[in-house]
Coordinates of C-alpha atoms in Angstrom, one line a residue:
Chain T
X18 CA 105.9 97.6 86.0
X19 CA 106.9 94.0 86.6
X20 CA 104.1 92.4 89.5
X21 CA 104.7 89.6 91.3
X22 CA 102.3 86.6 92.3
X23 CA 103.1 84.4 95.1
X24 CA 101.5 81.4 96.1
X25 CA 100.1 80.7 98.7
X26 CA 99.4 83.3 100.7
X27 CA 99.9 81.5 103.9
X28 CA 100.7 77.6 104.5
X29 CA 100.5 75.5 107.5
X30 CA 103.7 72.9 107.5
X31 CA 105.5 70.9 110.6
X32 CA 108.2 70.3 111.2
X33 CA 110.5 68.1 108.7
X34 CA 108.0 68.7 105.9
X35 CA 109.2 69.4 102.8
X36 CA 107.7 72.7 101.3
X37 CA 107.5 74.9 98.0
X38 CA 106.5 78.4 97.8
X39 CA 105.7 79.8 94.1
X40 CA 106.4 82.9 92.6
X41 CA 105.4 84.2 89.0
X42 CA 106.4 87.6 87.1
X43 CA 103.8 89.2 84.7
X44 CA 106.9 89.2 82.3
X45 CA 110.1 87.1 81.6
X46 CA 112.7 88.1 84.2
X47 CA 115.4 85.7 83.1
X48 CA 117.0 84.8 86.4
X49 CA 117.1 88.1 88.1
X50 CA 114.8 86.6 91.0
X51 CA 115.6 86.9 94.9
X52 CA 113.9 84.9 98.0
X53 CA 114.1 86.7 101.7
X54 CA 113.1 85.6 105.1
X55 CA 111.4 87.7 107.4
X56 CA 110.6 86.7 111.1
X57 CA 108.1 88.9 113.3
X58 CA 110.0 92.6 114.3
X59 CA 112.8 91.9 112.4
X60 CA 114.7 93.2 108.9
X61 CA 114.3 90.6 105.7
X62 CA 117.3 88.6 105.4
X63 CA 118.5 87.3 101.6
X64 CA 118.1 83.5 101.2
X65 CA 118.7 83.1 97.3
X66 CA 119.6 86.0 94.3
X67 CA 119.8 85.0 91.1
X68 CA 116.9 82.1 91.8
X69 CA 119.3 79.7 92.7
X70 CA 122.4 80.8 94.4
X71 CA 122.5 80.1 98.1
X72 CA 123.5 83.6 100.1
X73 CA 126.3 82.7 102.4
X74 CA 125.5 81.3 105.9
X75 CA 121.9 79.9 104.7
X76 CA 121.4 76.4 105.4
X77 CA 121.4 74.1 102.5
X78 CA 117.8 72.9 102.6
X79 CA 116.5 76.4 101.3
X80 CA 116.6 75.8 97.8
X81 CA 115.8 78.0 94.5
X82 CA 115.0 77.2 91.1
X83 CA 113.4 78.8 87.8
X84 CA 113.6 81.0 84.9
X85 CA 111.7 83.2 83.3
X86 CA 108.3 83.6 84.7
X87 CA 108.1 80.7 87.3
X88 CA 110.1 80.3 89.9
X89 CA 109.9 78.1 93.4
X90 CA 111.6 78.2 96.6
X91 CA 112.0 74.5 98.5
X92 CA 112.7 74.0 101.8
X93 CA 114.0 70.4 102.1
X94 CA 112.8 69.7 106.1
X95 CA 111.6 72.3 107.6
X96 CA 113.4 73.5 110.9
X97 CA 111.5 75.3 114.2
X98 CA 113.3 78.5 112.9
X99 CA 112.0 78.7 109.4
X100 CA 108.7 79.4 110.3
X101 CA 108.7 83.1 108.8
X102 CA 107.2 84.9 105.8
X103 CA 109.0 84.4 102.4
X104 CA 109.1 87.4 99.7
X105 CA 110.8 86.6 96.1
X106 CA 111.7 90.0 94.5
X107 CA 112.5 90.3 90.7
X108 CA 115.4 92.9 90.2
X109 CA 115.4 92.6 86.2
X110 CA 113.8 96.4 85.9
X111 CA 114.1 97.9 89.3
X112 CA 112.8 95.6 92.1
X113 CA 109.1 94.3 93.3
X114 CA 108.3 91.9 95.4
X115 CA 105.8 89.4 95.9
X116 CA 103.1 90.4 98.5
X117 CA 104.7 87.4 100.6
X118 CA 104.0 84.1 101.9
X119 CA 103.5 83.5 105.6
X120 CA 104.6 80.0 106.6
X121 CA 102.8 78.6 110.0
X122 CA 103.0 76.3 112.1
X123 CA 100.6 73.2 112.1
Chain K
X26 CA 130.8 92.9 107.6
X27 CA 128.7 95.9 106.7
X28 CA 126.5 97.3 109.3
X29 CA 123.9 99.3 108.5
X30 CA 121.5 101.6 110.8
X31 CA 119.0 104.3 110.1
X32 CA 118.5 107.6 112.3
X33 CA 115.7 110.3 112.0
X34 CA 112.3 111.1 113.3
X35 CA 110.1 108.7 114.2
X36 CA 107.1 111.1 113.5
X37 CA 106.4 113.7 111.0
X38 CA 103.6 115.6 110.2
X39 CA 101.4 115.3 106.7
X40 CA 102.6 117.7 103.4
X41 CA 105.8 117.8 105.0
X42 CA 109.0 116.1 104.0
X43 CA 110.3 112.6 105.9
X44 CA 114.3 112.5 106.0
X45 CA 116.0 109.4 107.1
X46 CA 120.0 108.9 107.1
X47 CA 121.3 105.6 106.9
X48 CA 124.9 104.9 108.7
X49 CA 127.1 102.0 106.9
X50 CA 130.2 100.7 109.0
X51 CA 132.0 97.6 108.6
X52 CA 132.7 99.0 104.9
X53 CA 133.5 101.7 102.4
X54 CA 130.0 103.1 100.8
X55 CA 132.6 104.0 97.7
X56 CA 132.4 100.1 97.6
X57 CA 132.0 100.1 93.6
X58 CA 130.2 96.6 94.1
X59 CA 127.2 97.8 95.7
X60 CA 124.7 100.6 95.6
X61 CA 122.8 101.9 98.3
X62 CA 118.8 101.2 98.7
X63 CA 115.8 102.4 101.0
X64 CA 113.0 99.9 101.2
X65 CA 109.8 100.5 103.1
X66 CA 107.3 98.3 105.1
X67 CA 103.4 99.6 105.9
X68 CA 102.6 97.9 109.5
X69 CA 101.1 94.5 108.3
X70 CA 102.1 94.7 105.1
X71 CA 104.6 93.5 101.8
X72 CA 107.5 95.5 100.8
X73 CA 108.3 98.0 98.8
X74 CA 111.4 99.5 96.9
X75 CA 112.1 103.0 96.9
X76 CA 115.1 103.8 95.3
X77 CA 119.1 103.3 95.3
X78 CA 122.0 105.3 94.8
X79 CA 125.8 104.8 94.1
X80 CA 128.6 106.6 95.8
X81 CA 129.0 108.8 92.8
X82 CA 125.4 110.1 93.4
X83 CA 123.7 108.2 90.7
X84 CA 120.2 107.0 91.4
X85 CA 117.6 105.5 90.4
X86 CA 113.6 105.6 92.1
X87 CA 110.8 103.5 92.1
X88 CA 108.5 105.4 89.4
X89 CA 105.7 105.5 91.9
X90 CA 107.3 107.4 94.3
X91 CA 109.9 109.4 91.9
X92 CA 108.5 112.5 92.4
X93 CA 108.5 112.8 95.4
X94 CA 111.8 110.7 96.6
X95 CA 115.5 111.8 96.8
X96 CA 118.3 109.7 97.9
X97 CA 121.4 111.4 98.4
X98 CA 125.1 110.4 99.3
X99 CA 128.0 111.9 101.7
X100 CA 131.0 109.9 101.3
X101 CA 132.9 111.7 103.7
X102 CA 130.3 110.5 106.4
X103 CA 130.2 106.6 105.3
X104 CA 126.2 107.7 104.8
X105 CA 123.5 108.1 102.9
X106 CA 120.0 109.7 103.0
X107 CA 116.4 109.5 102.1
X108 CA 113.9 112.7 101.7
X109 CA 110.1 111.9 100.7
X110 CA 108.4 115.2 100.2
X111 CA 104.6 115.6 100.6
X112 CA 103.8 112.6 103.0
X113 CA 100.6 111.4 103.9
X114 CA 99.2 108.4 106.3
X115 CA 100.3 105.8 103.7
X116 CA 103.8 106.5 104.2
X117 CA 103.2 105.3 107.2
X118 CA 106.2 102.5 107.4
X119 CA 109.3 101.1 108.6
X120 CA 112.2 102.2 106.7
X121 CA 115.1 99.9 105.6
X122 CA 118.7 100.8 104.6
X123 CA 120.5 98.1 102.7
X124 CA 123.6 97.0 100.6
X125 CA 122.2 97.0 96.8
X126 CA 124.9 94.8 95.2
X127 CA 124.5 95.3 91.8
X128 CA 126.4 93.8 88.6
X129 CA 125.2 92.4 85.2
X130 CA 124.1 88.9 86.3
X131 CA 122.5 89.6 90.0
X132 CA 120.9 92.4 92.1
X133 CA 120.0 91.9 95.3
X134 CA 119.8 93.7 98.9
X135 CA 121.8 92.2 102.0
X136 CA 122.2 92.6 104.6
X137 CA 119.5 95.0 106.2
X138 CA 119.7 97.6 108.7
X139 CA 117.3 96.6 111.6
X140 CA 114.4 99.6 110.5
X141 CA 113.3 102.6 111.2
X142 CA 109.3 103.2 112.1
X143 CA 108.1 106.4 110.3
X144 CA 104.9 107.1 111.6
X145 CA 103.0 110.5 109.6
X146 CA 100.4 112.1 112.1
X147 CA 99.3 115.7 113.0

């Protein structure tokens, strides 16, 4: 099985702050790496697939990058509605995801 | 736009079998783009994959939960359904339906169905 590491776990930011959440694979995944968003009650929602295609809709400060075994999501300047958790998920051999990062409010 | 939204009981009982159905509108599930996934989220917890399916009824599971999980398809009803035998407390979770697009270069799920609490108790 491919696991996923995220860091951190949680990270206080305000707003206009730029910020960079990391995610590793145990193995080489090439590209096959996804980001979501999740807010409190509600379904994830797809920011980046393929670590740095933008999904349609998603503002352009979200940002992906990486190959491999490292990959980051940036957000350029942080909005009041990006506070959230972030999951990257690796779909090179079925999918896992990262055990999330929960972004706050500082 | 596809829709998404999953239907079944929100309580079942342990050793027997959960069985969610997800609903997709908006959208063909013969779609040959996209498979069909179930994702699951413990209360307070990360995600987890369960397994997808294509409209011709091929599938693929999560090994940790293979044998226990089928994912089935009825074209005819725009739907498709998850069975998990043998449940226990830590299947406790919300349920997710979702798109699976799948090609050579990317994989991904979008958008999600809003999520289904399964809650196993006697």
């Amino acid at each position: 099985d491919i696991q996923m590491t995220q860091s951190p776990s949680s990270l206080s930011a305000s707003v206009g702050d730029r910020v960079t959440i990391t995610c590793r694979a145990s193995q080489s995944i090439s590209s096959y790496l996804n980001w979501y968003q999740q807010k409190p009650g509600k379904a994830p929602k797809l920011l980046i697939y393929a670590a740095s295609s933008l999904q349609s809709g998603v503002p352009s400060r979200f940002s992906g990058s990486g190959s491999g075994t490292d990959f980051t999501l940036t957000i350029s300047s942080l909005q009041p509605e990006d506070f959230a958790t972030y999951y990257c998920q690796q779909s090179y051999s079925g999918y896992t995801f990262g055990q999330g990062t929960k972004l706050e409010i500082k | 736009q596809l829709q998404l939204q999953e239907s079944g009981p929100g309580l079942v009982k342990p050793s027997e079998t959960l069985s969610l159905t997800c609903t997709v509108s908006g959208g063909s599930i013969s779609s040959s783009s996209y498979y069909w996934g179930w994702i699951r989220q413990p209360p307070g917890k990360g995600l987890e994959w369960i397994g997808s399916i294509y409209y011709s009824g091929s599938t693929y599971y999560n090994p940790s939960l293979k044998s226990r999980v089928t994912i089935s398809v009825d074209t005819s009803k725009n739907q498709f359904s998850l069975k998990l035998s043998s449940v226990t407390a830590a299947d406790t979770a919300v349920y997710y339906c979702c798109p699976n697009y799948y090609d050579s270069s990317e994989n991904w799920f979008d958008p999600w169905g809003q999520g289904t609490l399964v809650t196993v108790s006697s």
